[in-house]
Coordinates of C-alpha atoms in Angstrom, one line a residue:
Chain A
M11 CA -0.1 0.0 -0.2
L12 CA 1.3 3.7 -0.8
Y13 CA 0.2 5.8 1.8
L14 CA 0.2 9.6 1.3
V15 CA 0.4 10.9 5.0
G16 CA -0.3 14.6 5.6
L17 CA 2.0 16.3 8.2
G18 CA 0.0 19.4 8.9
L19 CA 1.8 22.7 9.0
A20 CA 4.3 23.5 11.4
D21 CA 6.4 20.6 13.2
E22 CA 6.9 16.9 13.8
T23 CA 4.0 16.6 16.3
D24 CA 1.2 17.9 13.6
I25 CA 1.1 14.3 12.5
T26 CA -1.9 12.4 13.4
V27 CA -2.0 9.5 15.5
K28 CA -3.0 7.3 12.5
G29 CA -0.4 8.8 10.3
L30 CA 2.4 8.3 12.8
E31 CA 1.2 4.7 13.2
V32 CA 1.7 4.2 9.4
V33 CA 5.0 5.9 9.4
K34 CA 6.5 3.7 12.4
R35 CA 5.3 0.3 10.2
A36 CA 6.4 1.5 6.7
E37 CA 8.9 -0.2 5.0
R38 CA 10.2 3.1 3.7
V39 CA 9.4 6.7 4.4
Y40 CA 10.0 9.4 1.8
L41 CA 9.3 13.1 2.7
E42 CA 8.2 15.2 -0.2
A43 CA 10.4 18.4 0.0
Y44 CA 9.6 20.7 -2.9
T45 CA 6.2 22.1 -2.9
S46 CA 6.1 23.1 0.9
I47 CA 8.2 23.0 3.9
L48 CA 7.8 22.3 7.6
H49 CA 9.6 24.2 10.2
V50 CA 11.6 21.8 11.3
G51 CA 14.1 19.6 9.4
R52 CA 14.5 16.1 8.2
E53 CA 16.6 15.1 11.3
R54 CA 14.1 16.3 13.6
L55 CA 11.5 14.1 11.9
E56 CA 13.8 11.3 11.9
S57 CA 14.3 11.4 15.6
F58 CA 10.6 11.9 16.5
Y59 CA 9.9 8.7 14.3
G60 CA 12.8 6.8 15.1
R61 CA 13.9 5.9 11.7
P62 CA 15.4 7.2 8.5
V63 CA 13.4 9.6 6.1
I64 CA 14.3 9.6 2.6
V65 CA 14.0 13.1 1.1
A66 CA 12.2 13.2 -2.1
D67 CA 12.9 16.0 -4.5
R68 CA 11.0 16.8 -7.6
E69 CA 13.5 14.9 -9.7
M70 CA 12.9 11.8 -7.7
V71 CA 9.0 12.1 -7.8
E72 CA 9.0 12.7 -11.4
S73 CA 11.6 10.5 -12.7
A74 CA 12.1 7.6 -10.2
S75 CA 8.6 7.0 -9.1
D76 CA 9.0 3.2 -9.7
E77 CA 11.8 3.3 -7.2
I78 CA 9.7 4.9 -4.7
L79 CA 6.8 2.4 -5.4
D80 CA 9.2 -0.8 -5.3
G81 CA 7.6 -3.4 -3.1
A82 CA 4.4 -1.5 -2.2
D83 CA 2.3 -4.2 -3.7
K84 CA 3.5 -6.2 -0.5
D85 CA 4.7 -3.6 1.9
D86 CA 3.7 -0.3 3.0
I87 CA 5.3 2.6 1.9
A88 CA 4.8 6.4 3.6
F89 CA 5.0 9.3 1.3
L90 CA 4.9 12.2 3.9
V91 CA 3.4 15.6 2.4
V92 CA 3.5 18.8 4.2
G93 CA -0.1 20.2 4.8
D94 CA -2.7 17.9 3.5
P95 CA -2.1 15.2 0.7
F96 CA -4.6 16.8 -1.5
G97 CA -3.3 20.3 -1.4
A98 CA -0.8 20.0 -3.8
T99 CA -1.6 18.6 -7.3
T100 CA 1.9 17.4 -7.9
H101 CA 1.3 13.9 -6.4
T102 CA -1.3 12.8 -8.9
D103 CA 1.3 11.4 -11.2
L104 CA 2.6 9.3 -8.2
V105 CA -0.7 7.9 -7.4
L106 CA -1.7 7.2 -11.1
R107 CA 1.5 5.3 -11.6
A108 CA 0.6 3.2 -8.4
Q109 CA -2.8 2.4 -9.8
E110 CA -1.2 1.5 -13.3
L111 CA 1.0 -1.1 -10.9
S112 CA -2.0 -2.2 -9.3
I113 CA -0.7 -0.9 -5.9
P114 CA -3.4 0.3 -3.6
T115 CA -3.2 3.8 -2.3
K116 CA -4.5 5.8 0.6
S117 CA -4.5 9.3 1.9
I118 CA -4.1 10.3 5.7
P119 CA -5.7 13.9 5.8
N120 CA -4.3 16.7 7.7
A121 CA -4.7 20.4 8.1
S122 CA -3.9 22.7 5.3
I123 CA -3.3 26.4 4.6
L124 CA -6.9 26.1 3.1
N125 CA -8.4 25.8 6.6
A126 CA -5.7 27.1 8.8
I127 CA -6.2 30.6 7.0
G128 CA -9.3 30.8 9.1
A129 CA -6.7 31.9 11.8
T130 CA -6.9 35.4 10.3
G131 CA -10.6 35.6 11.3
L132 CA -11.7 35.8 8.0
Q133 CA -14.6 33.0 7.4
L134 CA -13.8 30.2 5.3
Y135 CA -17.1 30.5 3.6
N136 CA -16.1 33.9 2.1
F137 CA -13.3 32.6 0.1
G138 CA -13.3 31.9 -3.6
Q139 CA -10.9 30.0 -5.6
T140 CA -7.3 29.7 -4.4
V141 CA -4.5 30.9 -6.6
S142 CA -0.8 30.4 -6.8
M143 CA 1.7 33.3 -7.2
V144 CA 4.9 32.3 -9.0
F145 CA 8.3 34.1 -8.9
F146 CA 8.3 36.5 -12.0
T147 CA 11.5 36.6 -14.1
D148 CA 12.6 39.4 -16.6
T149 CA 10.8 37.6 -19.4
W150 CA 8.1 35.4 -17.7
K151 CA 5.5 37.2 -15.8
P152 CA 2.4 34.7 -16.0
A153 CA -0.7 36.7 -14.9
S154 CA -3.5 34.1 -15.0
F155 CA -3.8 34.7 -11.0
Y156 CA -5.1 38.2 -12.1
D157 CA -8.3 36.8 -13.9
R158 CA -8.6 34.5 -10.9
I159 CA -8.8 37.3 -8.7
R160 CA -10.9 39.3 -10.9
E161 CA -13.6 36.2 -10.8
N162 CA -13.4 36.1 -6.9
S163 CA -13.9 39.9 -6.5
S164 CA -16.6 40.0 -8.9
I165 CA -18.7 37.9 -6.5
G166 CA -17.1 39.9 -3.6
L167 CA -14.9 36.9 -2.1
H168 CA -11.7 36.7 -0.5
T169 CA -8.7 35.3 -2.5
L170 CA -6.0 33.3 -0.9
L171 CA -2.7 33.5 -2.8
L172 CA -0.1 30.6 -2.2
L173 CA 3.4 31.8 -2.8
D174 CA 6.0 30.2 -4.7
I175 CA 9.0 28.2 -3.3
K176 CA 12.0 27.2 -5.5
V177 CA 14.0 24.3 -3.9
K178 CA 16.9 22.7 -5.5
E179 CA 16.6 24.6 -8.8
Q180 CA 19.4 24.7 -11.2
S181 CA 20.6 28.0 -13.1
L182 CA 20.0 28.2 -16.7
E183 CA 23.7 27.9 -17.2
N184 CA 24.2 24.7 -14.9
M185 CA 21.1 23.1 -16.6
A186 CA 22.5 23.7 -19.9
R187 CA 25.9 22.1 -19.2
G188 CA 24.3 19.3 -17.1
R189 CA 25.8 20.2 -13.9
K190 CA 23.8 19.2 -11.0
I191 CA 24.5 22.2 -8.7
Y192 CA 21.6 23.6 -7.2
E193 CA 20.6 27.2 -6.2
P194 CA 20.1 28.2 -2.6
P195 CA 16.2 27.7 -2.0
R196 CA 14.0 30.9 -2.1
Y197 CA 10.6 31.3 -0.8
M198 CA 8.5 34.0 -1.8
T199 CA 7.5 37.1 0.8
V200 CA 4.5 38.7 1.3
S201 CA 6.0 41.9 0.2
Q202 CA 7.3 40.2 -3.1
C203 CA 3.9 39.0 -3.8
A204 CA 2.2 42.4 -3.1
Q205 CA 4.8 43.9 -5.6
Q206 CA 4.3 41.4 -8.3
M207 CA 0.4 41.9 -8.0
L208 CA 0.9 45.8 -8.4
E209 CA 3.2 45.2 -11.4
I210 CA 0.5 43.2 -13.1
E211 CA -2.3 45.7 -12.2
Q212 CA -0.1 48.7 -13.4
E213 CA 0.4 46.7 -16.6
K214 CA -3.3 45.8 -17.3
Q215 CA -5.0 48.6 -16.0
E216 CA -8.2 46.6 -15.4
N217 CA -8.7 47.9 -11.8
V218 CA -9.0 44.2 -10.5
Y219 CA -7.4 46.0 -7.2
S220 CA -5.4 48.8 -6.5
E221 CA -2.5 50.1 -4.1
N222 CA -5.3 50.7 -1.8
S223 CA -7.0 47.3 -1.7
L224 CA -6.7 45.7 1.6
A225 CA -5.1 42.4 2.0
I226 CA -3.6 40.3 4.7
G227 CA 0.0 39.2 4.9
C228 CA 0.4 35.7 6.5
A229 CA 3.5 34.0 7.6
R230 CA 3.9 30.3 9.2
V231 CA 0.2 30.1 9.4
G232 CA -0.4 27.1 11.8
A233 CA 2.8 27.5 14.0
D234 CA 3.4 29.1 17.5
D235 CA 5.0 32.0 15.8
Q236 CA 2.4 32.7 13.0
K237 CA 2.0 36.2 12.1
F238 CA -0.2 38.4 10.2
A239 CA -0.2 41.9 8.8
C240 CA -3.3 43.6 7.5
G241 CA -3.1 46.8 5.2
T242 CA -3.2 48.0 1.7
L243 CA -1.1 46.3 -0.9
K244 CA 1.2 49.4 -1.1
E245 CA 1.8 48.9 2.8
L246 CA 2.2 45.3 2.3
C247 CA 5.2 45.9 -0.3
D248 CA 7.2 47.3 2.7
V249 CA 6.1 44.7 5.3
D250 CA 8.6 42.1 6.7
L251 CA 7.1 39.0 8.4
G252 CA 10.2 36.8 8.9
P253 CA 11.0 33.3 7.9
P254 CA 8.6 31.4 5.3
L255 CA 6.3 30.2 4.4
H256 CA 4.2 33.2 3.5
S257 CA 0.8 33.6 1.9
L258 CA -1.5 36.4 1.4
V259 CA -5.5 37.0 1.3
L260 CA -6.8 39.6 -0.8
L261 CA -10.2 40.8 0.7
G262 CA -13.2 40.6 -1.0
K263 CA -15.8 43.6 -1.0
R264 CA -18.5 41.5 0.8
A265 CA -16.1 41.2 4.0
H266 CA -18.2 41.3 7.0
E267 CA -18.1 43.7 10.1
L268 CA -17.3 40.6 12.3
E269 CA -14.4 39.9 10.2
K270 CA -13.0 43.6 10.2
D271 CA -13.4 43.5 14.3
Y272 CA -11.1 40.6 14.0
I273 CA -8.5 41.5 11.7
K274 CA -8.1 45.2 12.6
K275 CA -5.7 43.9 15.3
F276 CA -3.3 42.8 12.6
A277 CA -3.6 46.4 11.0
V278 CA -0.2 47.7 9.9
N279 CA -1.6 51.2 10.6
E280 CA -4.7 51.5 12.7
D281 CA -5.5 54.9 11.2
T282 CA -5.3 53.9 7.3
F283 CA -6.8 50.5 8.1
E284 CA -10.4 52.3 9.0
E285 CA -10.1 54.4 6.1
S286 CA -9.2 51.8 3.8
W287 CA -12.0 49.5 4.9
D288 CA -14.8 52.4 4.7
K289 CA -13.6 53.0 1.1
Y290 CA -13.2 49.7 -0.5
H291 CA -15.5 47.2 1.2
E292 CA -19.1 47.5 1.4
R293 CA -20.3 47.9 5.0
S294 CA -21.8 44.4 5.6
R295 CA -24.2 41.9 3.8
Chain B
M30 CA -5.3 28.5 28.2
L31 CA -8.5 27.6 26.0
Y32 CA -7.3 25.0 23.4
L33 CA -9.5 24.6 20.4
V34 CA -8.4 21.0 19.2
G35 CA -9.3 19.8 15.7
L36 CA -10.0 16.1 15.8
G37 CA -10.1 15.4 12.0
L38 CA -12.9 13.6 10.5
A39 CA -13.2 9.9 10.9
D40 CA -12.1 8.2 14.2
E41 CA -10.1 8.7 17.6
T42 CA -6.7 8.4 15.9
D43 CA -7.4 11.2 13.6
I44 CA -6.1 13.5 16.5
T45 CA -2.8 15.0 15.9
V46 CA 0.1 14.0 18.2
K47 CA -0.1 17.8 19.4
G48 CA -3.5 17.9 20.0
L49 CA -3.4 14.6 22.0
E50 CA -0.8 15.9 24.2
V51 CA -3.3 19.0 25.1
V52 CA -5.9 16.3 25.9
K53 CA -3.9 14.4 28.1
R54 CA -2.8 17.5 30.2
A55 CA -6.0 19.5 30.0
E56 CA -7.9 20.1 33.3
R57 CA -11.2 19.4 31.4
V58 CA -11.9 18.1 27.9
Y59 CA -15.4 19.1 26.3
L60 CA -16.4 17.7 23.0
E61 CA -18.5 19.8 20.8
A62 CA -21.1 17.5 19.4
Y63 CA -23.7 19.6 17.5
T64 CA -22.2 20.9 14.2
S65 CA -20.5 17.7 13.3
I66 CA -19.9 14.0 14.4
L67 CA -16.9 11.7 14.4
H68 CA -17.8 8.1 13.3
V69 CA -16.9 6.8 17.0
G70 CA -18.8 7.7 20.2
R71 CA -17.6 9.5 23.2
E72 CA -16.8 6.1 25.1
R73 CA -14.4 5.3 22.3
L74 CA -12.6 8.9 22.9
E75 CA -12.5 8.5 26.5
S76 CA -11.0 5.2 26.5
F77 CA -8.3 6.4 23.9
Y78 CA -7.6 9.6 25.8
G79 CA -7.6 7.7 29.1
R80 CA -10.0 10.2 30.8
P81 CA -13.5 11.6 31.0
V82 CA -14.9 13.8 28.0
I83 CA -17.8 16.1 28.7
V84 CA -20.4 16.4 25.8
A85 CA -21.0 20.1 25.0
D86 CA -24.3 20.4 23.3
R87 CA -25.4 23.9 21.5
E88 CA -27.2 25.0 24.9
M89 CA -24.3 24.6 27.0
V90 CA -21.9 26.3 24.5
E91 CA -24.1 29.1 24.2
S92 CA -25.6 29.8 27.6
A93 CA -23.0 28.1 30.0
S94 CA -19.6 29.5 28.1
D95 CA -18.4 30.5 31.5
E96 CA -18.8 27.1 33.2
I97 CA -16.6 25.8 30.4
L98 CA -14.0 28.6 30.8
D99 CA -13.9 28.2 34.5
G100 CA -10.3 28.3 35.6
A101 CA -9.1 28.7 32.2
D102 CA -6.9 31.6 33.2
K103 CA -4.7 29.1 35.3
D104 CA -5.2 25.7 33.6
D105 CA -5.6 24.3 30.3
I106 CA -9.1 23.5 28.9
A107 CA -9.5 21.5 25.8
F108 CA -12.6 22.1 23.5
L109 CA -12.7 19.4 20.9
V110 CA -13.9 20.1 17.5
V111 CA -14.6 17.7 14.6
G112 CA -12.6 18.6 11.6
D113 CA -10.6 21.8 12.0
P114 CA -11.4 24.4 14.5
F115 CA -12.1 27.0 11.8
G116 CA -14.6 24.9 9.9
A117 CA -17.5 26.0 11.8
T118 CA -18.3 29.6 12.8
T119 CA -20.2 28.6 15.9
H120 CA -17.2 28.6 18.3
T121 CA -16.3 32.3 17.7
D122 CA -18.5 33.3 20.6
L123 CA -16.7 31.0 23.0
V124 CA -13.3 32.3 21.7
L125 CA -14.5 35.9 22.0
R126 CA -16.0 35.3 25.6
A127 CA -12.5 34.0 26.6
Q128 CA -10.8 37.1 25.0
E129 CA -13.2 39.3 27.2
L130 CA -12.0 37.3 30.2
S131 CA -8.4 37.6 29.2
I132 CA -8.1 34.0 28.8
P133 CA -5.5 33.1 26.0
T134 CA -6.7 30.7 23.3
K135 CA -5.3 28.5 20.6
S136 CA -6.2 26.4 17.9
I137 CA -4.8 22.9 17.1
P138 CA -5.3 22.6 13.4
N139 CA -6.6 19.6 11.5
A140 CA -8.1 18.1 8.3
S141 CA -11.5 19.6 7.4
I142 CA -14.1 18.6 4.9
L143 CA -12.7 21.7 2.8
N144 CA -9.6 19.8 1.9
A145 CA -10.4 16.1 2.3
I146 CA -13.2 16.6 -0.6
G147 CA -10.0 16.4 -2.6
A148 CA -10.3 12.7 -2.3
T149 CA -13.1 13.0 -5.0
G150 CA -10.4 13.7 -7.4
L151 CA -11.6 17.3 -8.0
Q152 CA -9.0 19.9 -8.0
L153 CA -9.2 22.1 -4.6
Y154 CA -8.3 25.1 -6.7
N155 CA -11.5 24.8 -8.8
F156 CA -13.9 25.2 -5.8
G157 CA -15.7 28.4 -5.2
Q158 CA -17.3 29.6 -1.9
T159 CA -18.7 26.7 0.4
V160 CA -22.4 26.7 1.3
S161 CA -24.7 25.3 3.6
M162 CA -27.7 23.5 3.2
V163 CA -30.4 23.5 5.9
F164 CA -33.5 21.1 6.5
F165 CA -36.4 22.7 4.7
T166 CA -39.6 22.8 6.6
D167 CA -43.3 23.4 5.2
T168 CA -42.8 27.2 5.9
W169 CA -39.1 27.7 5.9
K170 CA -37.0 27.1 2.8
P171 CA -34.0 29.3 3.0
A172 CA -32.7 29.6 -0.5
S173 CA -29.6 31.8 -0.1
F174 CA -27.6 28.9 -1.2
Y175 CA -28.9 29.2 -4.7
D176 CA -27.5 32.7 -5.0
R177 CA -24.1 31.4 -3.8
I178 CA -24.2 28.5 -6.2
R179 CA -25.1 30.8 -8.9
E180 CA -22.1 33.1 -8.2
N181 CA -19.6 30.0 -8.2
S182 CA -21.1 28.6 -11.4
S183 CA -21.1 32.0 -12.9
I184 CA -17.2 31.7 -12.9
G185 CA -17.2 28.0 -13.7
L186 CA -16.3 26.8 -10.3
H187 CA -17.5 23.7 -8.2
T188 CA -19.6 24.4 -5.0
L189 CA -19.2 22.3 -1.9
L190 CA -22.7 22.0 0.1
L191 CA -22.2 21.2 3.8
L192 CA -25.4 19.2 4.8
D193 CA -27.4 20.1 7.9
I194 CA -27.2 18.0 10.9
K195 CA -29.9 18.2 13.9
V196 CA -28.7 16.8 17.1
K197 CA -30.8 17.3 20.5
E198 CA -33.4 19.5 18.9
Q199 CA -36.8 20.1 20.6
S200 CA -40.0 19.8 18.8
L201 CA -42.1 23.1 18.8
E202 CA -44.7 21.6 21.3
N203 CA -41.9 20.5 23.6
M204 CA -40.1 23.8 23.2
A205 CA -43.4 25.8 23.8
R206 CA -44.2 23.8 27.0
G207 CA -40.6 23.9 28.2
R208 CA -40.0 20.1 28.2
K209 CA -36.5 19.2 27.8
I210 CA -37.5 16.1 25.5
Y211 CA -35.3 15.8 22.4
E212 CA -36.1 14.4 18.9
P213 CA -33.6 11.8 17.7
P214 CA -30.8 13.0 15.6
R215 CA -31.3 13.6 12.0
Y216 CA -28.4 14.1 9.3
M217 CA -29.2 15.3 5.9
T218 CA -28.4 12.9 3.2
V219 CA -27.3 13.5 -0.4
S220 CA -30.7 12.4 -1.6
Q221 CA -32.5 14.9 0.6
C222 CA -30.0 17.8 -0.6
A223 CA -30.5 16.9 -4.4
Q224 CA -34.3 17.0 -3.7
Q225 CA -34.1 20.5 -1.9
M226 CA -31.8 21.9 -4.6
L227 CA -34.4 20.8 -7.4
E228 CA -37.2 22.1 -5.3
I229 CA -35.9 25.6 -5.2
E230 CA -34.9 25.7 -9.0
Q231 CA -38.3 24.3 -9.9
E232 CA -39.8 27.4 -7.9
K233 CA -37.1 30.2 -9.1
Q234 CA -36.7 28.9 -12.5
E235 CA -33.4 30.7 -13.0
N236 CA -31.4 27.9 -14.5
V237 CA -28.7 27.8 -12.0
Y238 CA -28.6 24.4 -12.4
S239 CA -31.0 21.4 -13.3
E240 CA -32.2 17.9 -13.2
N241 CA -29.2 17.1 -15.6
S242 CA -26.4 18.9 -13.8
L243 CA -23.5 16.6 -12.7
A244 CA -22.8 16.5 -9.0
I245 CA -21.0 14.1 -6.7
G246 CA -22.8 12.5 -3.5
C247 CA -20.2 12.1 -0.8
A248 CA -20.4 10.2 2.4
R249 CA -18.3 9.7 5.3
V250 CA -15.3 11.7 3.8
G251 CA -12.0 11.0 5.1
A252 CA -13.1 7.4 6.6
D253 CA -12.0 4.1 5.7
D254 CA -15.6 3.5 4.2
Q255 CA -16.0 6.8 2.4
K256 CA -18.3 6.6 -0.6
F257 CA -18.9 8.8 -3.7
A258 CA -21.5 8.6 -6.3
C259 CA -21.4 10.9 -9.4
G260 CA -24.4 11.7 -11.3
T261 CA -27.0 14.2 -12.4
L262 CA -28.9 15.7 -9.6
K263 CA -31.8 13.6 -10.8
E264 CA -30.0 10.4 -10.3
L265 CA -28.7 11.4 -6.9
C266 CA -32.2 12.1 -5.7
D267 CA -32.5 8.4 -5.6
V268 CA -29.0 7.2 -4.3
D269 CA -28.5 5.6 -0.9
L270 CA -24.9 6.6 0.5
G271 CA -25.4 5.0 3.9
P272 CA -24.7 6.4 7.3
P273 CA -23.8 10.1 7.8
L274 CA -22.2 12.6 7.3
H275 CA -23.1 13.4 3.7
S276 CA -22.0 16.3 1.8
L277 CA -22.4 17.1 -2.0
V278 CA -20.3 18.9 -4.8
L279 CA -22.0 20.4 -7.6
L280 CA -19.7 20.5 -10.6
G281 CA -18.7 23.7 -12.2
K282 CA -18.7 24.0 -15.8
R283 CA -15.0 24.5 -16.1
A284 CA -14.3 21.2 -14.8
H285 CA -11.1 19.7 -16.2
E286 CA -10.6 16.4 -18.3
L287 CA -8.4 15.2 -15.6
E288 CA -10.8 15.5 -13.0
K289 CA -13.3 13.8 -15.4
D290 CA -11.2 10.7 -15.7
Y291 CA -11.0 10.6 -11.7
I292 CA -14.6 11.0 -11.0
K293 CA -16.1 8.7 -13.6
K294 CA -15.4 5.7 -11.6
F295 CA -17.9 6.9 -9.2
A296 CA -20.6 7.3 -11.7
V297 CA -24.0 6.0 -10.7
N298 CA -24.6 5.3 -14.5
E299 CA -21.4 5.1 -16.7
D300 CA -23.6 5.6 -19.8
T301 CA -25.5 8.9 -18.9
F302 CA -22.3 10.1 -17.2
E303 CA -20.5 10.5 -20.7
E304 CA -23.6 12.3 -22.1
S305 CA -24.2 14.5 -19.1
W306 CA -20.5 15.6 -19.0
D307 CA -20.5 16.5 -22.7
K308 CA -23.7 18.4 -22.2
Y309 CA -23.1 20.4 -19.2
H310 CA -19.4 20.9 -19.0
E311 CA -17.0 22.8 -21.2
R312 CA -14.5 20.2 -22.8
S313 CA -11.3 21.6 -20.9
R314 CA -9.7 25.3 -20.1

């Protein structure tokens, strides 16, 4: 059996009792380490589980899936995923490959950012579709997020933006020369996300949002040191929320007064917060 | 400290290791038992935790919150919530009351239906706002869900409908006479939900969906015996998915071919599935 085990969001104790039982009895334990990260390293997991953990990078999952699945028809293999196994779409290939080989699969659910974002005080019922924001390069600035935000905004809903992480990436030069030398990991910050959002609005000028739109910058959601900063996109361009992972919520116009009462304690600037709220959001439903 | 501890979706082993540590050391342990249910009873939890669990019904949480919070300024109190603590909005009052009393609060996240619904094979990125469906009575048929579905559908997104549960409710007569006699618990089924949806469409005639719209009926999501049935709303009116909890996903028109490949194995009728898909959904993005 291939088990996809959700690890939750923060540290080694966020695994469920059911998940831990799987890890303890599995033949091999892999840790998916390229779509998200825990706030503790492999060593901490290994000492908590009392057994070795194999870090699976993108290359291994994409090109050596049969190695991961080896023996899974007889024994249990655990594939650990930060958050919830359904949060990232990247494991679908592994599951489909398992099915081709007639290997049964099972998921052990856990918390994901999609519900933990409720810690902002925003109601989960008021969120539209979730979108991803990738690192722009000089020549590649994918803006499909802009259309998705427009759709959510058109019906007054909040948008959760999940921010890019780059782990074990090669530079173009190293890739061209076939050198397996990897760049240091990069994690997009709230500030970078706000800047990229404004860059695209500047370019498109379709008023999907503006410098004055209210948003909440979120860092390390689900961990003891989680941090939120509520402000305009312009204010969030200058905010520093510390270590990864970051995400951002753009408020929908239908935001409720009860939500306001909760989020104002995260205001970057209490004076501008009230003003922005009154300007850019309907008073209540 | 007041801890809101998510229990996950199925049984006693879905609690996280972190949550279990809180339960073991807390002064008192309450179980919120009126917005959702686990598939195991209080006795099973008590024997797993090795300590007593106080069942907190709606009345207790709403009118005796100070009793729950008693001593929480010095000791830890655990308030257990099925799924994730942020899934239900009903605990906000308890948290706000704790804050008034200067009692710190903390949430221990867990899986919720909002991400576990990914087990259908539908992409979580393609869901719009989540809506609730309550039991209709002869005189009360709240239809705000219809407008929410319209909004999601207008941008092609899936809608997750969470279905009503009635636990420890009084009949009107018993309520009027002040008799604390409670009706047997009721849990809305996929079939009832599909019928209520069609009843409102029939009444409004605004073509937000129809008898032929594709949906997935979901039962006991996250448990070993979770079950899905994919069919038209008309087909789902006659489907029996067994014990609670149930939920339903109405497919958005933007559903992707990859999602189709996954959900067709849940088809109530494989012949009509292909036909319905072709008729009611765009082929791909």
